[in-house]
PDB file of C-alpha atoms in Angstrom:
ATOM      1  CA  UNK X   1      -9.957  14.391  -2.261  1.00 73.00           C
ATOM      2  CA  UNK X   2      -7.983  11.646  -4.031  1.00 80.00           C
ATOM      3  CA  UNK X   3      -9.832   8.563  -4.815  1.00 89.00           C
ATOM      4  CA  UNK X   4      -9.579   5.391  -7.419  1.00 94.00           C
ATOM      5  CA  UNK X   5     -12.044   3.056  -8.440  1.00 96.00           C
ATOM      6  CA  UNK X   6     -11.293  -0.289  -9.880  1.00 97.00           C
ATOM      7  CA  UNK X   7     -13.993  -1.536 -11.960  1.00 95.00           C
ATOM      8  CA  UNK X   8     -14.008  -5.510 -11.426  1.00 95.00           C
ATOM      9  CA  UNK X   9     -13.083  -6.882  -8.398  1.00 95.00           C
ATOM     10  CA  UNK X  10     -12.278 -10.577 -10.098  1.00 97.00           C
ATOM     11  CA  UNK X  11     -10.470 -11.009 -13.459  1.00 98.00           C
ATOM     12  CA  UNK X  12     -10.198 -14.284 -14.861  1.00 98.00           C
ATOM     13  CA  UNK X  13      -8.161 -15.114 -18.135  1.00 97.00           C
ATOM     14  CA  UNK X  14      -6.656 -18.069 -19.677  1.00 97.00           C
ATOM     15  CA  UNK X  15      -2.765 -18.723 -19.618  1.00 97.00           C
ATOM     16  CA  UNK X  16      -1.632 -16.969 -22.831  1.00 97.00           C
ATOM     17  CA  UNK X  17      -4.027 -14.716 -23.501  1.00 97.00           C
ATOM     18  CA  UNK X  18      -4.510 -10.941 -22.747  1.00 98.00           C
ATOM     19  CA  UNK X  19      -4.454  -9.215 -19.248  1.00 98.00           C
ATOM     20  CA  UNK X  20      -6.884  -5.956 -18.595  1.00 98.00           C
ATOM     21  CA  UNK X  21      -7.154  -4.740 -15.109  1.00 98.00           C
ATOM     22  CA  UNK X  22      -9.251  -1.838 -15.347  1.00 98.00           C
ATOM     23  CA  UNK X  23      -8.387   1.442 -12.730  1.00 97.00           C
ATOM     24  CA  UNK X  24     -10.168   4.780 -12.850  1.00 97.00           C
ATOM     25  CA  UNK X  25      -8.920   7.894 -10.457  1.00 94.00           C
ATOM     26  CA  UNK X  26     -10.541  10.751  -9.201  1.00 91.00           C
ATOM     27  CA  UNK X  27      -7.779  14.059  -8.761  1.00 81.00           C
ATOM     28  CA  UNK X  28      -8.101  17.351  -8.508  1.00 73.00           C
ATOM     29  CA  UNK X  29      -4.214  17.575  -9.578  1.00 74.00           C
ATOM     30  CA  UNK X  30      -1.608  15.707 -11.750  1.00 74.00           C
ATOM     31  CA  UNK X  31      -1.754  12.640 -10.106  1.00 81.00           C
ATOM     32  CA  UNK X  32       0.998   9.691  -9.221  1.00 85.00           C
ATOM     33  CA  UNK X  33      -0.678   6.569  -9.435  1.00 90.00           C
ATOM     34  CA  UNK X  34       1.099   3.258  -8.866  1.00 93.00           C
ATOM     35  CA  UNK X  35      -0.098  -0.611  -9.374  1.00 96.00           C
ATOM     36  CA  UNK X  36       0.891  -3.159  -6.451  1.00 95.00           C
ATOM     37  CA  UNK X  37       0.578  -6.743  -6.888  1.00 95.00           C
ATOM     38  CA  UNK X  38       0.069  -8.762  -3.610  1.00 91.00           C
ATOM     39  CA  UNK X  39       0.469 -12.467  -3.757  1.00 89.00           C
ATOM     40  CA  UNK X  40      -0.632 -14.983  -1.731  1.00 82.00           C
ATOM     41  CA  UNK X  41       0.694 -14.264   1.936  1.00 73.00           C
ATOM     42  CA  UNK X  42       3.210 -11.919   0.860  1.00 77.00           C
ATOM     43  CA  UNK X  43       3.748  -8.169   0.959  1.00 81.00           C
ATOM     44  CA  UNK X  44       2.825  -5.385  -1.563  1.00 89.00           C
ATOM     45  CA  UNK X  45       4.954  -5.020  -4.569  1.00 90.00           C
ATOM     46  CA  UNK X  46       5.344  -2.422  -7.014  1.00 91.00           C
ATOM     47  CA  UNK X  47       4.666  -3.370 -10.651  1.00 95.00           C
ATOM     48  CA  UNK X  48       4.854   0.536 -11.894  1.00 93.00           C
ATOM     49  CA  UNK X  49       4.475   3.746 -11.577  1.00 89.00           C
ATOM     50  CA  UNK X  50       3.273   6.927 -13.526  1.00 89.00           C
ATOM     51  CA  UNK X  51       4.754  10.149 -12.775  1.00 78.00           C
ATOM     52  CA  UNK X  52       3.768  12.647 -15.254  1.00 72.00           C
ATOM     53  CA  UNK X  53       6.725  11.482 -17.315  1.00 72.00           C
ATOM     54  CA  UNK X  54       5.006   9.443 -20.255  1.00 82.00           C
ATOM     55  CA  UNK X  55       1.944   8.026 -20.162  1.00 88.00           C
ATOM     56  CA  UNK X  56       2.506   4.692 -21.105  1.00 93.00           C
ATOM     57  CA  UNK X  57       4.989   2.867 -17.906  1.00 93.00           C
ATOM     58  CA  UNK X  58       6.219   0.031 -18.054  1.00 94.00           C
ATOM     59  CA  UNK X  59       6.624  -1.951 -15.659  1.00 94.00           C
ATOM     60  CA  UNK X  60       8.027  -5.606 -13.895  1.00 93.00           C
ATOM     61  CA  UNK X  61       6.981  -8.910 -14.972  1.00 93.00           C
ATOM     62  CA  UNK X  62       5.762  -7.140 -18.648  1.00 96.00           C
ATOM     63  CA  UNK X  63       3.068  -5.499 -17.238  1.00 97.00           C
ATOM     64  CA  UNK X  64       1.851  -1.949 -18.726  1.00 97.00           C
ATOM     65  CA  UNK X  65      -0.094   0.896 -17.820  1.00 97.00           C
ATOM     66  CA  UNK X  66      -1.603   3.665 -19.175  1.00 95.00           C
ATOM     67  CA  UNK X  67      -1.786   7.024 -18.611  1.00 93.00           C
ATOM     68  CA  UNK X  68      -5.331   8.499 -19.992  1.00 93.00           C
ATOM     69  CA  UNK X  69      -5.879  12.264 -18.586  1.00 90.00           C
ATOM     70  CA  UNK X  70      -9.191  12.598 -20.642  1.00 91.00           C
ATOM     71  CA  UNK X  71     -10.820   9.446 -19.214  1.00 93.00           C
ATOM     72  CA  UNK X  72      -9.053   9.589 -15.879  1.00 93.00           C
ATOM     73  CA  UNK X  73      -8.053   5.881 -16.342  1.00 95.00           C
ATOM     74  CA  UNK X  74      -4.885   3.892 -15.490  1.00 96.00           C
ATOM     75  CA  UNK X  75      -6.027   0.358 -16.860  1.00 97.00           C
ATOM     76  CA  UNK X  76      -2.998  -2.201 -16.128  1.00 98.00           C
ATOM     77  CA  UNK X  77      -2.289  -4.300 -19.327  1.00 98.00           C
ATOM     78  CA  UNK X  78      -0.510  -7.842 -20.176  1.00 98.00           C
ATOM     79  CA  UNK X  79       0.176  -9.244 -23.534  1.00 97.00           C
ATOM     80  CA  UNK X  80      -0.132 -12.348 -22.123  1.00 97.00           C
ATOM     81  CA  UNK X  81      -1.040 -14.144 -18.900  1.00 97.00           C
ATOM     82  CA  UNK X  82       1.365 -16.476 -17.190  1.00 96.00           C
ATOM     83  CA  UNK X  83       0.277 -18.805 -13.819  1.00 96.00           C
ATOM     84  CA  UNK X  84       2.587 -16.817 -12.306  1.00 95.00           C
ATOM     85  CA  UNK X  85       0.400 -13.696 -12.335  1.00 96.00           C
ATOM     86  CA  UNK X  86      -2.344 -14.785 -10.492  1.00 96.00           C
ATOM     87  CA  UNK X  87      -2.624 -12.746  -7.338  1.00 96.00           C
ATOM     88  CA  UNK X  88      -4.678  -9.368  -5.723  1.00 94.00           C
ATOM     89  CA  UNK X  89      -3.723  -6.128  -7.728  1.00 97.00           C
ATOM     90  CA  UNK X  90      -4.016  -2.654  -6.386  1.00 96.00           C
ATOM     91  CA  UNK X  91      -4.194   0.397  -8.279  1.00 97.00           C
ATOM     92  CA  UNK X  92      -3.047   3.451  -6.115  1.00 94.00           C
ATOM     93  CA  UNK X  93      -3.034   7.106  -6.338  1.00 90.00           C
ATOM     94  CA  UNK X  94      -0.569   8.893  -3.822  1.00 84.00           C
ATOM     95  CA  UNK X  95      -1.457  11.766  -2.132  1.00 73.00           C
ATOM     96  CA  UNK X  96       1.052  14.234  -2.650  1.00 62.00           C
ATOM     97  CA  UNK X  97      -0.826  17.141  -2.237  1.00 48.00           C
ATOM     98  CA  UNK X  98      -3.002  16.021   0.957  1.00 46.00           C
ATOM     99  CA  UNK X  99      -3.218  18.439   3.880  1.00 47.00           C
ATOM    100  CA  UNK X 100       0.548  17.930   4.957  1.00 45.00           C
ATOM    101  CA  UNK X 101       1.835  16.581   1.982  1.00 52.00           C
ATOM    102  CA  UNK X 102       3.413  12.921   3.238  1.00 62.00           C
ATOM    103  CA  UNK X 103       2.070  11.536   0.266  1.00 75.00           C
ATOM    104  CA  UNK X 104       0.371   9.295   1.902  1.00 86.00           C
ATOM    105  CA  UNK X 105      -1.042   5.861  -0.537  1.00 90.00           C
ATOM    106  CA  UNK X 106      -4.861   5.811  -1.249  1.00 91.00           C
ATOM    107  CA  UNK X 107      -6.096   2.016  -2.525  1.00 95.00           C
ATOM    108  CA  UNK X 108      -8.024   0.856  -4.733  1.00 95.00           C
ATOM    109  CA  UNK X 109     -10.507  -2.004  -3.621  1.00 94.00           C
ATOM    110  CA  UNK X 110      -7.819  -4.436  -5.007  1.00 95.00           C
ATOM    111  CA  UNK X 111      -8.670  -7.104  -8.565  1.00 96.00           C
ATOM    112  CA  UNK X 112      -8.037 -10.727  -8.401  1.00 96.00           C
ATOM    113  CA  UNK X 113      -6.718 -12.276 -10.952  1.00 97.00           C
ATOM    114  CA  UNK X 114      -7.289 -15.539 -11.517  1.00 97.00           C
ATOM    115  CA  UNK X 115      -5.402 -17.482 -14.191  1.00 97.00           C
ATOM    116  CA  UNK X 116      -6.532 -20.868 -15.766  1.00 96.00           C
ATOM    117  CA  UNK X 117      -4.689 -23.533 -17.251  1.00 95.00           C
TER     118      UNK X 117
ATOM    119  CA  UNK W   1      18.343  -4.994  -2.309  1.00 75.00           C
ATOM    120  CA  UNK W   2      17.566  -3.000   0.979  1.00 78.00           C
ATOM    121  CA  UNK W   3      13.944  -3.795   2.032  1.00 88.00           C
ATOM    122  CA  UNK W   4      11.681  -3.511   4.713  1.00 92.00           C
ATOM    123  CA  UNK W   5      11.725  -6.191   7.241  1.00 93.00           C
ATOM    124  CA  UNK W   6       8.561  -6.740  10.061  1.00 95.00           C
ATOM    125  CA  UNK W   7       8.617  -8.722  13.012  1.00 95.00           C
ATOM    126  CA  UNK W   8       6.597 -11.152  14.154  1.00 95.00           C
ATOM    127  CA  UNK W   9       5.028 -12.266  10.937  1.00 94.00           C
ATOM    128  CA  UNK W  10       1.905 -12.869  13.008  1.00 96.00           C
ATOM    129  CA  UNK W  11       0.870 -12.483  16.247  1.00 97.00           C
ATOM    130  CA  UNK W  12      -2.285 -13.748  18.017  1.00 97.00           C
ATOM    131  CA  UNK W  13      -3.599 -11.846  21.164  1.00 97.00           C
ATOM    132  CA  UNK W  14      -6.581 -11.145  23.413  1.00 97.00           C
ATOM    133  CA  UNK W  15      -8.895  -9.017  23.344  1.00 97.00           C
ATOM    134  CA  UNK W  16      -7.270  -6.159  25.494  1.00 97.00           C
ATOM    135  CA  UNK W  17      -3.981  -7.081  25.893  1.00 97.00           C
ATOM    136  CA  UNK W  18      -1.518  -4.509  24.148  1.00 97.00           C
ATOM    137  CA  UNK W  19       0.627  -4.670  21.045  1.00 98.00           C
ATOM    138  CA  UNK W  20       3.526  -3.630  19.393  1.00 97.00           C
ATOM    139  CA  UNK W  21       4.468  -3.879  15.809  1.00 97.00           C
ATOM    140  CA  UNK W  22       7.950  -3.787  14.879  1.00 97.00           C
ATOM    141  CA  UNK W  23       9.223  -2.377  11.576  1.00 97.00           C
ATOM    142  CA  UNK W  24      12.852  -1.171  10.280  1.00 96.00           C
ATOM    143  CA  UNK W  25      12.707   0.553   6.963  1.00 95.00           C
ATOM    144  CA  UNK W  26      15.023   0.686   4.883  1.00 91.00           C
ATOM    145  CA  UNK W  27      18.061   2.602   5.861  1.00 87.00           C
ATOM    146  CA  UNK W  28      18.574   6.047   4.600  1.00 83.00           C
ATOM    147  CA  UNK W  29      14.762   6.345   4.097  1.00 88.00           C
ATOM    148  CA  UNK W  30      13.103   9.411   5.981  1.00 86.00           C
ATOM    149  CA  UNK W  31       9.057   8.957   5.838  1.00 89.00           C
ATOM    150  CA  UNK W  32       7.501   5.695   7.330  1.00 93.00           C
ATOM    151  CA  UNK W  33       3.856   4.573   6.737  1.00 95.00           C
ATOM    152  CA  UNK W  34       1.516   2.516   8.562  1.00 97.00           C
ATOM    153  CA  UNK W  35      -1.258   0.934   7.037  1.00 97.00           C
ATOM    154  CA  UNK W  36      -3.529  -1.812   7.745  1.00 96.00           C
ATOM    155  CA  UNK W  37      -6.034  -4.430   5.409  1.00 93.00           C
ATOM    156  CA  UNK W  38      -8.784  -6.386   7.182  1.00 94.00           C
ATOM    157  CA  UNK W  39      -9.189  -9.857   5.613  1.00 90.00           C
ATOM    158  CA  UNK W  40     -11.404  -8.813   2.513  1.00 85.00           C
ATOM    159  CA  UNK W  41     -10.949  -5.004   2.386  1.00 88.00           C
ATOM    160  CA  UNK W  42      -8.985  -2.361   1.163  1.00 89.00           C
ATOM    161  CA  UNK W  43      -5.731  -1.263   2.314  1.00 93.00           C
ATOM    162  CA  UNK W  44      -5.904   1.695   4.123  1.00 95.00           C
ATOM    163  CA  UNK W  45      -4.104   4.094   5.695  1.00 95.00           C
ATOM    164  CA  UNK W  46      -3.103   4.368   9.317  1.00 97.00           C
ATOM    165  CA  UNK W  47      -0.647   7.273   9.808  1.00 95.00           C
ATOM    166  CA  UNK W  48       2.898   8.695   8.764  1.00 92.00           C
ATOM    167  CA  UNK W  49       6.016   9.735  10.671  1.00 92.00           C
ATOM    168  CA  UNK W  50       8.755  12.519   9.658  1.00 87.00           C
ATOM    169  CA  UNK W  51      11.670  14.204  11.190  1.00 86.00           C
ATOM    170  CA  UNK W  52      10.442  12.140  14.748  1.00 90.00           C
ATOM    171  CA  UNK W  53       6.987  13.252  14.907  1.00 91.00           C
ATOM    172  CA  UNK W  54       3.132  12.517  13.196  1.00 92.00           C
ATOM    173  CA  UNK W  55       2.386  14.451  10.192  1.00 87.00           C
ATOM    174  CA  UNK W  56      -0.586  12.869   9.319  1.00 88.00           C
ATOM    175  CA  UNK W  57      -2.976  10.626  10.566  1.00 92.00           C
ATOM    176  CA  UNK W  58      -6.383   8.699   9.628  1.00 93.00           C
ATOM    177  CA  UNK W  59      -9.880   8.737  11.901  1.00 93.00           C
ATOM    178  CA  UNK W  60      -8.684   4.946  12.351  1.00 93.00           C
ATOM    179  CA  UNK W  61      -5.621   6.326  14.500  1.00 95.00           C
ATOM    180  CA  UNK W  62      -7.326   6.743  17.201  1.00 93.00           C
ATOM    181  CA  UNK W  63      -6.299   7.212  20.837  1.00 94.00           C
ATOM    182  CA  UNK W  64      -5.469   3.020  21.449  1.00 96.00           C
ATOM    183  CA  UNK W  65      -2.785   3.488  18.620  1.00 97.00           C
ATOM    184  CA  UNK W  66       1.001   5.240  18.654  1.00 97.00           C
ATOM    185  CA  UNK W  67       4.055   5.173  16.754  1.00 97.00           C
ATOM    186  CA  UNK W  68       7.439   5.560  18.265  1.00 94.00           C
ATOM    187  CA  UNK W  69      11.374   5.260  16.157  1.00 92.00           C
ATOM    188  CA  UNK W  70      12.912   4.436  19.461  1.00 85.00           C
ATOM    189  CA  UNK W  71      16.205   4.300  17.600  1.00 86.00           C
ATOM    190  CA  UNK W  72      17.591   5.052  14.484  1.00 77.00           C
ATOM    191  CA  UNK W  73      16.341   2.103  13.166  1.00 86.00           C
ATOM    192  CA  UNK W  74      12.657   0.470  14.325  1.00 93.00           C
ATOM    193  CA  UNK W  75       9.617   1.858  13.643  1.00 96.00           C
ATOM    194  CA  UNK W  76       7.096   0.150  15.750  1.00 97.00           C
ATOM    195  CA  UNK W  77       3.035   0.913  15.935  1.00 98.00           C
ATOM    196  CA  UNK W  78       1.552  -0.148  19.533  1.00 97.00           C
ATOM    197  CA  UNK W  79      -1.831  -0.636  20.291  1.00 97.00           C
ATOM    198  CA  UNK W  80      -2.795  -0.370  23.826  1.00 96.00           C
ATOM    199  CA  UNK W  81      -6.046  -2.374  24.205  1.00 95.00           C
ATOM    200  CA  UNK W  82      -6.611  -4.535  21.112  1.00 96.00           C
ATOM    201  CA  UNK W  83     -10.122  -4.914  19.968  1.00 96.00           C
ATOM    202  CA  UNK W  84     -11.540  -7.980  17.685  1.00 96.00           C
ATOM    203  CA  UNK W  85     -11.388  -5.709  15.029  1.00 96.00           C
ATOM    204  CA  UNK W  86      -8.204  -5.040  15.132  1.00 97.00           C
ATOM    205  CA  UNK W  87      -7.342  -7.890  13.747  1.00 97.00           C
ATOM    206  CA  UNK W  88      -6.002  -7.213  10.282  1.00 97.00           C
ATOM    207  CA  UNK W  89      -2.541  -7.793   8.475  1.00 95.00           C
ATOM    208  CA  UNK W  90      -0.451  -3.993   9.237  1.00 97.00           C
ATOM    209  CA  UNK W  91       1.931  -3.632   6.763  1.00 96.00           C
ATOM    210  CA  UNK W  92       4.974  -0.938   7.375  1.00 96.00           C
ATOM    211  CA  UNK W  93       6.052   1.539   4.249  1.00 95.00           C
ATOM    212  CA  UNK W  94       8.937   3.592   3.924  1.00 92.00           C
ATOM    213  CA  UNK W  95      10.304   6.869   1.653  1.00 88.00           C
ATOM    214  CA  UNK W  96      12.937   9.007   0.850  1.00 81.00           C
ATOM    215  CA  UNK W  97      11.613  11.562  -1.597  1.00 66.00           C
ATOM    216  CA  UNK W  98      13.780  13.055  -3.887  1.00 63.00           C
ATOM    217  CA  UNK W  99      13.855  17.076  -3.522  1.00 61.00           C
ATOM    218  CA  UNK W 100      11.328  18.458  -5.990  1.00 59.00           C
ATOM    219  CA  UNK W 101      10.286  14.713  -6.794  1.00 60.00           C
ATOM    220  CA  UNK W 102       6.456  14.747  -8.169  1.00 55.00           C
ATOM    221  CA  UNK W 103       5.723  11.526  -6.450  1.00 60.00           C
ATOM    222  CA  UNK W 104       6.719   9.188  -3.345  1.00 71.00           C
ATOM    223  CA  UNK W 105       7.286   5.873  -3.883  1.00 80.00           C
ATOM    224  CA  UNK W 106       7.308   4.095  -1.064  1.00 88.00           C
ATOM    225  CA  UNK W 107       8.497   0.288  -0.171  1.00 90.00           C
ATOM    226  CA  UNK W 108       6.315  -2.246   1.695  1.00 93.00           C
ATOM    227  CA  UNK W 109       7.193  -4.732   4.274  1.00 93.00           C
ATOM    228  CA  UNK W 110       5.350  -8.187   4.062  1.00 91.00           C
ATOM    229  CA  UNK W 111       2.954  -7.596   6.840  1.00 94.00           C
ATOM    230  CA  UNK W 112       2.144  -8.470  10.131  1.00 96.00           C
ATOM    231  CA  UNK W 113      -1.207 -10.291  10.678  1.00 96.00           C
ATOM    232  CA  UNK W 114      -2.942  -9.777  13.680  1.00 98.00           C
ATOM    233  CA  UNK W 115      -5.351 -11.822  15.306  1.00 97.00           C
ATOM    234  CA  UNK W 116      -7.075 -10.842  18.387  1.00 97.00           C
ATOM    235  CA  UNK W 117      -9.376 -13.299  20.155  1.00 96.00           C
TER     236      UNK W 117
END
């Protein structure tokens, strides 16, 4: 089975400085994995998406990702933080191979990022 | 942009009254997703729909939940006899693989929370 694990479940940063949002999967094939953002009262929103094309995506917003096969991470990455970023951030791996393929979306226990003045 | 749209943005119930969700995906799209997040949690998977039918479908789905596309364009997710914890925000997804596509990327609506009393 398909799982992910994010490893902090609140990230907080100052405005200008670096962004790690740490995502580890579980797979027993070449996974997709996507990051959503969800802000406040809104829907989910795709920020990127890795699809055994090249492992590092980029993605909206200058947000990166990751690709590492030999630590089975997909850490999201931003140069630097704007007020604008702070929100809940979801790192998914989608289940293309499940039992009748529909690739259905498996979460991650979501990050909040919190960004300070 | 074509997006998913959900109607109403909440709705408040009581215990035991039915619901239903309305959804309409985005146009040419042909997979559609439920999934649900109770206030604190994870999102998580509540069942898919192809070609008019279920292909897949979580131990939440239980009997008290269905899907119907009564058209060619809603989606809706009905819940006969709502329970408190029920209450949750459901959002809708939609797809339209590409043939031999490695992944599914699908689009989010921006919810419908539920609140039954």
């Amino acid at each position: 089975a398909q799982s992910v694990t994010q490893l902090d479940s609140h990230v907080s940063v100052s405005e200008g400085t670096p962004v790690l949002l740490r995502c580890n999967y579980s797979s027993s094939y070449s996974p997709s994995l996507f990051w959503y953002v969800q802000h406040p009262n809104k829907g989910l929103q795709l920020l990127l998406k890795y699809t055994s094309a090249a492992t590092l995506v980029k993605g909206i917003n200058g947000f990166e990702a990751e690709f590492k096969k030999s630590e089975t991470s997909f850490h999201l990455t931003k140069p630097s933080a704007h007020m604008s970023d702070a929100a809940e951030y979801f790192c998914v791996v989608s289940d293309i191979f499940g039992s009748s393929n529909t690739g259905k979306l498996i979460f991650g226990q979501g990050t909040t990022l919190q960004v300070k003045p | 942009e074509p997006e998913v749209t959900q109607t109403p943005s909440h709705q408040v119930t009581q215990m035991g009254q039915e619901v239903i969700l309305r959804c309409v995906p985005i146009s040419n799209h042909l997979y559609f997703y439920w999934y649900r997040q109770i206030l604190g949690q994870k999102v998580e998977f509540l069942v898919s729909f192809y070609n008019n039918e279920i292909s897949e479908k979580s131990e939440i789905f239980d009997d008290q939940f269905s899907v119907e596309r009564p058209d060619g364009s809603n989606f809706t997710l009905k819940i006969r006899s709502t329970k408190l914890e029920d209450s949750a925000m459901y959002f809708c997804a939609s797809s339209a693989p590409l043939p031999g596509a490695s992944y599914n990327e699908q689009f989010f609506g921006p919810g419908t929370r539920l609140t039954v009393l």
